[in-house]
Coordinates of C-alpha atoms and ligand atoms in Angstrom, one line a residue:
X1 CA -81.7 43.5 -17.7
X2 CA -79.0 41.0 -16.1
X3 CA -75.6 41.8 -17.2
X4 CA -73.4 38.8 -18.7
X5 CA -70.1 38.4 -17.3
X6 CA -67.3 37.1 -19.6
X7 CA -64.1 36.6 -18.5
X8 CA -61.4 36.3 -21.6
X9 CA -58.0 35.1 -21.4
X10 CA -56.1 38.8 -21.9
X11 CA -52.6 36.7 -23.7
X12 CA -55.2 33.9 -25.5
X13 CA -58.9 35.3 -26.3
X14 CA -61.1 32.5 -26.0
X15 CA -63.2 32.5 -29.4
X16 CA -66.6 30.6 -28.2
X17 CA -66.7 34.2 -25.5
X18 CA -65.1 36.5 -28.3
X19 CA -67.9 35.2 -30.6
X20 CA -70.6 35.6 -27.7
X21 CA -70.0 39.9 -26.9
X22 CA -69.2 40.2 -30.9
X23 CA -72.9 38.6 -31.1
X24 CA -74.0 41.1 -28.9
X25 CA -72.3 44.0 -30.9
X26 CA -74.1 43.4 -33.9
X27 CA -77.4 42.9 -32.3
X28 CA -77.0 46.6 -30.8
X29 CA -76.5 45.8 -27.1
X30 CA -74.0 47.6 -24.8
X31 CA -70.4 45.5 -24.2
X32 CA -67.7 46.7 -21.9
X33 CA -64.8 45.9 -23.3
X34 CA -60.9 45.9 -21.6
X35 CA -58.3 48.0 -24.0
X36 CA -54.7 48.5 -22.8
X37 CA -55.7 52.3 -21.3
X38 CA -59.1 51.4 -19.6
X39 CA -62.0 49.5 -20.2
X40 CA -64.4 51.3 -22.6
X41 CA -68.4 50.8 -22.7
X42 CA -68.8 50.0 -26.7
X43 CA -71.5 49.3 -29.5
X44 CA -71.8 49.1 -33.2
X45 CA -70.7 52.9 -34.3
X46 CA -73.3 52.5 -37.3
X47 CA -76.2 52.1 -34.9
X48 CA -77.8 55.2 -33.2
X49 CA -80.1 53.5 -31.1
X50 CA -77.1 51.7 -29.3
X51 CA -75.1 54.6 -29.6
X52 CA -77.8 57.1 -27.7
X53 CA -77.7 54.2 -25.1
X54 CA -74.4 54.7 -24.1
X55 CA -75.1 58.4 -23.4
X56 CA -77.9 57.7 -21.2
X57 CA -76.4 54.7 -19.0
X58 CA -73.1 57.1 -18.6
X59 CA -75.4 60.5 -18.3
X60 CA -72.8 62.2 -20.7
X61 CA -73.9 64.9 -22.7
X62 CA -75.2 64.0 -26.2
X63 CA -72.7 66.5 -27.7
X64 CA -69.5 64.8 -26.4
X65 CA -68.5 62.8 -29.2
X66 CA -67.2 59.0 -28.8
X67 CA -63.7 57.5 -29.8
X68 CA -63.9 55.0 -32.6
X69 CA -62.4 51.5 -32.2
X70 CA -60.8 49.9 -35.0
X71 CA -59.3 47.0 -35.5
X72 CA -57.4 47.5 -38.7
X73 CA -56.2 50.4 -41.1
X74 CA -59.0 49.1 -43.8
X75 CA -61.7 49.8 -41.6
X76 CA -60.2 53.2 -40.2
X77 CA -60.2 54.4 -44.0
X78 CA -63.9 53.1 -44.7
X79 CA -64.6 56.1 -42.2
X80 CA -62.6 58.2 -41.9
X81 CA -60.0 59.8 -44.4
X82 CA -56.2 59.2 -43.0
X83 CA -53.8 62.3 -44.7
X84 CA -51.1 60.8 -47.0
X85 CA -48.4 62.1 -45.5
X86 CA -49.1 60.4 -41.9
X87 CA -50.5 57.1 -43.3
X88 CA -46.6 55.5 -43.1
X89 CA -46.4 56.6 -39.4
X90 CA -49.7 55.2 -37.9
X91 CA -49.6 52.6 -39.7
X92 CA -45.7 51.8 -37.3
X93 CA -47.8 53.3 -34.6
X94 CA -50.9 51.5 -34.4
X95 CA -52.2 49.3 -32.2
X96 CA -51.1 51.8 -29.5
X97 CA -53.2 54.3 -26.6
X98 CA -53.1 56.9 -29.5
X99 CA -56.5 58.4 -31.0
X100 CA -56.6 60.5 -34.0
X101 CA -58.7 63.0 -35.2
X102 CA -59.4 62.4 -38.8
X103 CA -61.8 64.1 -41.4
X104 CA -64.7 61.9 -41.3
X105 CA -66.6 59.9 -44.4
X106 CA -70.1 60.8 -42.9
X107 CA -71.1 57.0 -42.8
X108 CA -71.3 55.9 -39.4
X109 CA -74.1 56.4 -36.8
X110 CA -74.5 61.0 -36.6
X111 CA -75.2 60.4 -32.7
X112 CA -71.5 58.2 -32.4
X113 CA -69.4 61.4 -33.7
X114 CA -72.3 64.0 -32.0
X115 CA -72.5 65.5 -35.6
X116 CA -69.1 66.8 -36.3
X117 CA -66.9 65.8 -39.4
X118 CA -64.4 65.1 -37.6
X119 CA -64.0 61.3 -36.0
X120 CA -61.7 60.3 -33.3
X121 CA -60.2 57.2 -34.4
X122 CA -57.7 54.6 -32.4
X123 CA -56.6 50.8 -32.7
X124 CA -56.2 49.4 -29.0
X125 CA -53.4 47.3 -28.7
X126 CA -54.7 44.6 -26.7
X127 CA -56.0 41.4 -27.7
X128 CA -59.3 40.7 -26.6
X129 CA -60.5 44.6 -27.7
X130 CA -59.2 44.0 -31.8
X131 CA -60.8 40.6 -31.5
X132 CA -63.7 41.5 -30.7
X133 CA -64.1 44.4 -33.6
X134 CA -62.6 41.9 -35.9
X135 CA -65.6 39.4 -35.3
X136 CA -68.2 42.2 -34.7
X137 CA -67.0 43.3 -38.0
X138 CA -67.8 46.9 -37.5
X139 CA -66.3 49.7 -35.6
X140 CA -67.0 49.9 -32.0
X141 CA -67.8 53.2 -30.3
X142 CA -66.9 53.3 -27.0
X143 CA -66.1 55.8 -24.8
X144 CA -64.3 55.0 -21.2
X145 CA -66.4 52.8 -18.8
X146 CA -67.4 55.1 -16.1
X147 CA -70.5 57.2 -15.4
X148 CA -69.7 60.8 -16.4
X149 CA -67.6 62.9 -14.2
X150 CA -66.3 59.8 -11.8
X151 CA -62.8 58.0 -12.8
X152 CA -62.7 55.7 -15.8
X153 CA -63.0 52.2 -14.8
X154 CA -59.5 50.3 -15.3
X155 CA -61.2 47.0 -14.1
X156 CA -63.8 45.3 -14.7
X157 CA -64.8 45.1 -11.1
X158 CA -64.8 49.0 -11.7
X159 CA -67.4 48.9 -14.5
X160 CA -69.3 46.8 -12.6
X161 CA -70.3 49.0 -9.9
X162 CA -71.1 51.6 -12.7
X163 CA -73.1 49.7 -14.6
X164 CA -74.0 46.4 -12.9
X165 CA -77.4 45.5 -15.0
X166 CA -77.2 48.8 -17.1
X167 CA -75.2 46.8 -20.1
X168 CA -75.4 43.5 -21.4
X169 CA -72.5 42.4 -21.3
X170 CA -69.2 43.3 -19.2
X171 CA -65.8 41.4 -20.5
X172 CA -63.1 40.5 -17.5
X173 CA -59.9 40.4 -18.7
X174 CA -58.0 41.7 -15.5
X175 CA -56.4 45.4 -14.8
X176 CA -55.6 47.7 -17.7
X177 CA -52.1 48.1 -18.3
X178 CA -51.6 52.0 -18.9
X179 CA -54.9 52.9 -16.6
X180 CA -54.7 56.4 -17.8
X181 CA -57.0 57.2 -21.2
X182 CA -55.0 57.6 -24.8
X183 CA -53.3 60.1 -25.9
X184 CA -55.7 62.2 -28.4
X185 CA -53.7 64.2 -31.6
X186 CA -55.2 66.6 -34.0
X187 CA -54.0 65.6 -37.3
X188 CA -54.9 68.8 -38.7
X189 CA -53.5 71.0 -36.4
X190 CA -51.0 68.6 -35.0
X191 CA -51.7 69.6 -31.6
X192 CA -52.1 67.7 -28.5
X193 CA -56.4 67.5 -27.3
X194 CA -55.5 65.0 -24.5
X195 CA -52.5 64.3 -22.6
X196 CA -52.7 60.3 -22.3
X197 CA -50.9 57.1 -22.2
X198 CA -48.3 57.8 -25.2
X199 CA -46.4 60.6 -24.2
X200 CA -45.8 63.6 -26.8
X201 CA -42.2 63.0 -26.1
X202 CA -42.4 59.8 -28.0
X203 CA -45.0 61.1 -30.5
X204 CA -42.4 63.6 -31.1
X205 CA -40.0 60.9 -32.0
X206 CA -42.0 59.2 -34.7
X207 CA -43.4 62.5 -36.2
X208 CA -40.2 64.3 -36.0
X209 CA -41.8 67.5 -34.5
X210 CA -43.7 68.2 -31.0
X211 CA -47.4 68.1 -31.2
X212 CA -48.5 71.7 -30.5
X213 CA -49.6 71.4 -26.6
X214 CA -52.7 73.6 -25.4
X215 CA -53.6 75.1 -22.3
X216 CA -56.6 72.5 -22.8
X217 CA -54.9 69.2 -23.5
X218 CA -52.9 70.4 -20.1
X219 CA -56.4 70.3 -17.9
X220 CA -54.9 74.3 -17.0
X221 CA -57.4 76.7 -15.5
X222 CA -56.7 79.8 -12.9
X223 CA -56.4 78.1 -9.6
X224 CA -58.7 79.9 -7.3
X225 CA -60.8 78.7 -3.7
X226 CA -64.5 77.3 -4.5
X227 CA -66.8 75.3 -2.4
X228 CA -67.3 73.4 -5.6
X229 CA -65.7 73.5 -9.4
X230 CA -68.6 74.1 -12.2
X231 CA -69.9 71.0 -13.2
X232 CA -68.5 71.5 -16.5
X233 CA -65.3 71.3 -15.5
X234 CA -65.3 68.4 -13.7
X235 CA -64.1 65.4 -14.9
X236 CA -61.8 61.9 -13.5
X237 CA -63.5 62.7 -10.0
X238 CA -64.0 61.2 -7.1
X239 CA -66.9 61.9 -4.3
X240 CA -64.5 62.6 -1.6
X241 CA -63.2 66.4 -2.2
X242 CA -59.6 66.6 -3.6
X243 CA -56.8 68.8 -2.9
X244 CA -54.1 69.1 -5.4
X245 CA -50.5 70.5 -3.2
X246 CA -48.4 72.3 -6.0
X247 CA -45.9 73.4 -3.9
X248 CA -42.3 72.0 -2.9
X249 CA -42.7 68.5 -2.1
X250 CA -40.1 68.6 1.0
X251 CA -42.4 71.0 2.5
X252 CA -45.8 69.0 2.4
X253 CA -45.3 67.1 5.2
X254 CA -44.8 70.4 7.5
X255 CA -48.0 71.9 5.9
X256 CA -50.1 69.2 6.5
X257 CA -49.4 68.9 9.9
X258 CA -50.0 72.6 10.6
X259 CA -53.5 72.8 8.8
X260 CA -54.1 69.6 10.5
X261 CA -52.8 69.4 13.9
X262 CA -56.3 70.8 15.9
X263 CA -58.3 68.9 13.5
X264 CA -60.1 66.0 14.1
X265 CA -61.4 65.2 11.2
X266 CA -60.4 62.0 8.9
X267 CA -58.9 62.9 5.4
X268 CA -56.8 60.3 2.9
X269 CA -53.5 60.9 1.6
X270 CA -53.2 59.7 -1.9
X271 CA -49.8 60.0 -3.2
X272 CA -46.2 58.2 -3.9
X273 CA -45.5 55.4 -1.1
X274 CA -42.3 57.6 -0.2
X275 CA -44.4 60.8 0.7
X276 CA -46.6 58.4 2.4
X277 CA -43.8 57.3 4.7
X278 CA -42.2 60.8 5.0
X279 CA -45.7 62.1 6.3
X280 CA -46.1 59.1 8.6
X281 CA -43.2 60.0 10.2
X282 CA -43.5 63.7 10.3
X283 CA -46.6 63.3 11.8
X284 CA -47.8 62.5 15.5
X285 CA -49.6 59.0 17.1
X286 CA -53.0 61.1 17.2
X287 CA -52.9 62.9 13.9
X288 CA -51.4 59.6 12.3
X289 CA -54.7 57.9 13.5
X290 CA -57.0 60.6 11.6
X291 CA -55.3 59.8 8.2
X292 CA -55.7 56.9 5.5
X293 CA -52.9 56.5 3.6
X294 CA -53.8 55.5 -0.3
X295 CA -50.2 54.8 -1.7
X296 CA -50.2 54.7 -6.0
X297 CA -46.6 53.5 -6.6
X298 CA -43.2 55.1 -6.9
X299 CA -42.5 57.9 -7.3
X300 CA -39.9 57.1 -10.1
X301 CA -41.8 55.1 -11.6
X302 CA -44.5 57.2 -12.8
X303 CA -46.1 54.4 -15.7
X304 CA -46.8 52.6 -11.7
X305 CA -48.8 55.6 -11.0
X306 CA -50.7 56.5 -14.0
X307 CA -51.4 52.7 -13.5
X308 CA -53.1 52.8 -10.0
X309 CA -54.1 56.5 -10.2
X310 CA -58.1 55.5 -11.6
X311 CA -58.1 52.8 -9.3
X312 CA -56.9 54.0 -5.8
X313 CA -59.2 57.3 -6.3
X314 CA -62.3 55.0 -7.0
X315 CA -61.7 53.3 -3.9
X316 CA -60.8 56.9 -1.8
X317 CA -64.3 56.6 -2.3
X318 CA -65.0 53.9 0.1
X319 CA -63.2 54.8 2.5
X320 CA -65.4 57.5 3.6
X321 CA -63.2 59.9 4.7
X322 CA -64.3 63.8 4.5
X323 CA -61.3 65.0 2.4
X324 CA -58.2 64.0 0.7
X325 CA -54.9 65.5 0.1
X326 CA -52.8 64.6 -3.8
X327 CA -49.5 65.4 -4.5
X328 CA -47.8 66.5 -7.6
X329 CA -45.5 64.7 -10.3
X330 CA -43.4 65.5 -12.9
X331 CA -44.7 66.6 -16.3
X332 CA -42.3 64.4 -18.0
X333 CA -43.5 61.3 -20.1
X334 CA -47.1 59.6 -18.9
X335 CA -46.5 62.6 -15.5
X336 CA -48.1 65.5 -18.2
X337 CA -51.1 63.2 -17.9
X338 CA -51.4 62.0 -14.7
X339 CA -51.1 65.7 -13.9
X340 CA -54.3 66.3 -16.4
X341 CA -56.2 64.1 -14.4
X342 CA -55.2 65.4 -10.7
X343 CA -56.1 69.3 -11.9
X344 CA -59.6 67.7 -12.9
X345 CA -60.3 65.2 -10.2
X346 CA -59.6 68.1 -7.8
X347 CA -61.9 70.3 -9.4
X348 CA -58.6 72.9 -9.8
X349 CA -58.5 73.0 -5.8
X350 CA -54.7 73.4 -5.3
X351 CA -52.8 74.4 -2.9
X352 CA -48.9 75.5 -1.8
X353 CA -48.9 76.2 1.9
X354 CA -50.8 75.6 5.4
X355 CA -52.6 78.6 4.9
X356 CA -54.6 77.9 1.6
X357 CA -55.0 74.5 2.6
X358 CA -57.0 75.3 6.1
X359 CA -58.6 77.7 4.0
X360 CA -60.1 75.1 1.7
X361 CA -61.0 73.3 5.3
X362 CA -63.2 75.9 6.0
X363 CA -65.0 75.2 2.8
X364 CA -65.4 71.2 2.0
Ligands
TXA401 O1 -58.2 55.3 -24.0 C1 -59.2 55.7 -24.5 O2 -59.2 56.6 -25.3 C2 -60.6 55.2 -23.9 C3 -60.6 53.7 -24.4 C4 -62.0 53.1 -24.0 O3 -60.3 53.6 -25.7 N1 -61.7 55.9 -24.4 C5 -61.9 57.2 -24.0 O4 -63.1 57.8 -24.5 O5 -61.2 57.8 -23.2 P1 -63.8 59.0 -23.8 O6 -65.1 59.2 -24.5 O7 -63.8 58.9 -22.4 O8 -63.0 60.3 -24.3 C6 -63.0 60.6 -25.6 C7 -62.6 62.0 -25.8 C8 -63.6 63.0 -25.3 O9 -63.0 64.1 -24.6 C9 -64.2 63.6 -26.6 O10 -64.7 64.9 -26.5 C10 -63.0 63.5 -27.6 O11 -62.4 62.3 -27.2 N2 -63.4 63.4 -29.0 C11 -64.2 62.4 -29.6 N3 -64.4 62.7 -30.9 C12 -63.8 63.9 -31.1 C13 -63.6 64.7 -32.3 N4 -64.1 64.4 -33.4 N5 -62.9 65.9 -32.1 C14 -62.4 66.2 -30.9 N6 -62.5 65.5 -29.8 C15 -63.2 64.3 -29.9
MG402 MG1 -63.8 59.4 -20.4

């Protein structure tokens, strides 16, 4: 198969294209599609057969249900059941990176929701993505765009390497603005299943009470040295081994250059451009020439991170380096998950001084 690629005006979708990947929708083909988190690989959420595709292109495990695209509150309550008390609120919230899980109405396709009565419902706020489930006319299931375990494509040139010739059709509507997944709330529990894009601070705002936040939404697990994570747990990850540093940031230029100083070996630094520049300077002519330095934004501006974050680790990747080194950010706002991912993407491989990290060394 040849993939179609569509480039669509992001501010001013062009209808003849809209009309084109909404044709393909309803004729059970595979679209990638841009929303404002990341670009998700979608098809008609009443068909199976297009549904059991997307499994198999991304190799994700049949019992991993899909996110359900909407594009108005209408055809969110033709599937699934929204509670009376919190129709008001979504329907302020919504379009927005916020998925809910609602009881379902059993209607759509069994293999889009893996079986559970539960669905996982969200309206993207972008343009091109609620066109295009307007004029397919039927939900969209569509999970992010990557091949499971790798990090979620944020462009399209991303999707394209995953999928070049896998889909039918691949819509180019430039970067995603958040570049981090949505945020996923529980409606019956109220508690937070993914950190994402809309921060529980401001979900506390508009529901007047904190989303109850589990050791699971968090991406927590007990830190401890492997070769490599279980496959279960991996998730958001590049190729090239990570290394999360949890300790105190001032220190992480000293403890790189110790565990790194006889070392000749080539490893990336992915991190704020200030810790870039502190550890350029810490470090000396030779060891500066073994490192790659992959900057993702400021460090105060964490939205500029969560941003890059899918994006610089999918091209750590091509660098070809043997290892590289994250840093931490503050929990605060999108920071609880951009920390999510980076506990994932490393496979839980952290780290606080010289020691554990050479340690690590001796492993990857
Ligand atoms: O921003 C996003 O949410 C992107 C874009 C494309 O919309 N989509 C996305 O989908 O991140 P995906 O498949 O990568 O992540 C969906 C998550 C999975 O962890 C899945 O287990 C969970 O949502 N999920 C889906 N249905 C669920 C349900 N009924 N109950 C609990 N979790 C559910
Ligand atoms: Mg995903």
């Amino acid at each position: 198969m040849k993939t179609i690629l569509l480039k669509i005006n992001r501010n001013r979708p062009e209808s003849k294209k809209i009309e084109v990947a909404a044709k393909a929708i309803r004729a059970g083909k595979l679209v990638v599609f841009p929303t404002e988190t990341v670009y998700g690989i979608g098809a008609n959420a009443f068909d199976s057969e297009a549904c059991r595709r997307i499994y198999k292109v991304k190799n994700r495990n049949v019992d991993n249900p899909l996110i359900i695209h909407v594009s108005s509150i209408e055809m969110a309550e033709k599937i699934a059941y929204i509670p009376e008390m919190y129709r008001n609120v979504i329907k302020r919230l919504w379009p927005a990176p916020i998925t809910f899980i609602l009881k379902s109405k059993k209607i759509l396709s069994e293999v889009a929701v893996a079986k559970l009565d539960t669905i996982a419902v969200r309206m993207p706020a972008h343009k091109v993505a609620l066109r295009l489930i307007n004029k397919a006319g039927v939900p969209i299931a569509a999970p992010s765009a990557n091949v499971s375990t790798m990090p979620s494509a944020t462009k399209a040139e991303h999707a394209l390497q995953y999928f070049r010739d896998k889909v039918d059709v691949i819509i180019d509507s430039g970067p995603a603005q958040n570049g981090i997944e949505s945020t996923i709330i529980d409606l019956r529990r109220f508690a937070l299943v993914r950190a994402g894009a809309f921060s529980v601070e401001e979900i506390a705002k508009h529901f007047g009470r904190m989303p109850k936040i589990t050791p699971e939404a968090l991406g927590n697990k007990n830190a401890k040295i492997a070769i490599s994570p279980g496959t279960k747990y991996k998730h958001y990850a590049p190729e090239t081994p990570l290394l999360l540093y949890s300790g105190a940031l001032s220190r992480l230029p000293y403890v790189i250059m110790a565990a790194t100083e006889k070392s000749k070996r080539r490893f990336a630094f992915v991190g704020s451009v200030e810790m870039c520049d502190k550890i350029r300077n810490k470090l000396s002519a030779r060891q500066n020439k073994n490192v790659r330095f992959i900057a993702l934004g400021n460090r105060r501006n964490l939205r500029e991170i969560a941003h890059n974050l899918f994006d610089r680790l999918i091209f750590l990747d091509s660098t070809k380096v043997s290892f590289a080194i994250v840093e931490s950010f503050p929990q605060r706002g999108v920071g609880l998950a951009i920390m999510n991912r980076l506990r994932k993407a490393s496979g839980h491989r952290y780290f606080s001084d010289a020691g554990q990290l050479e340690a690590y060394l001796k492993l990857i």
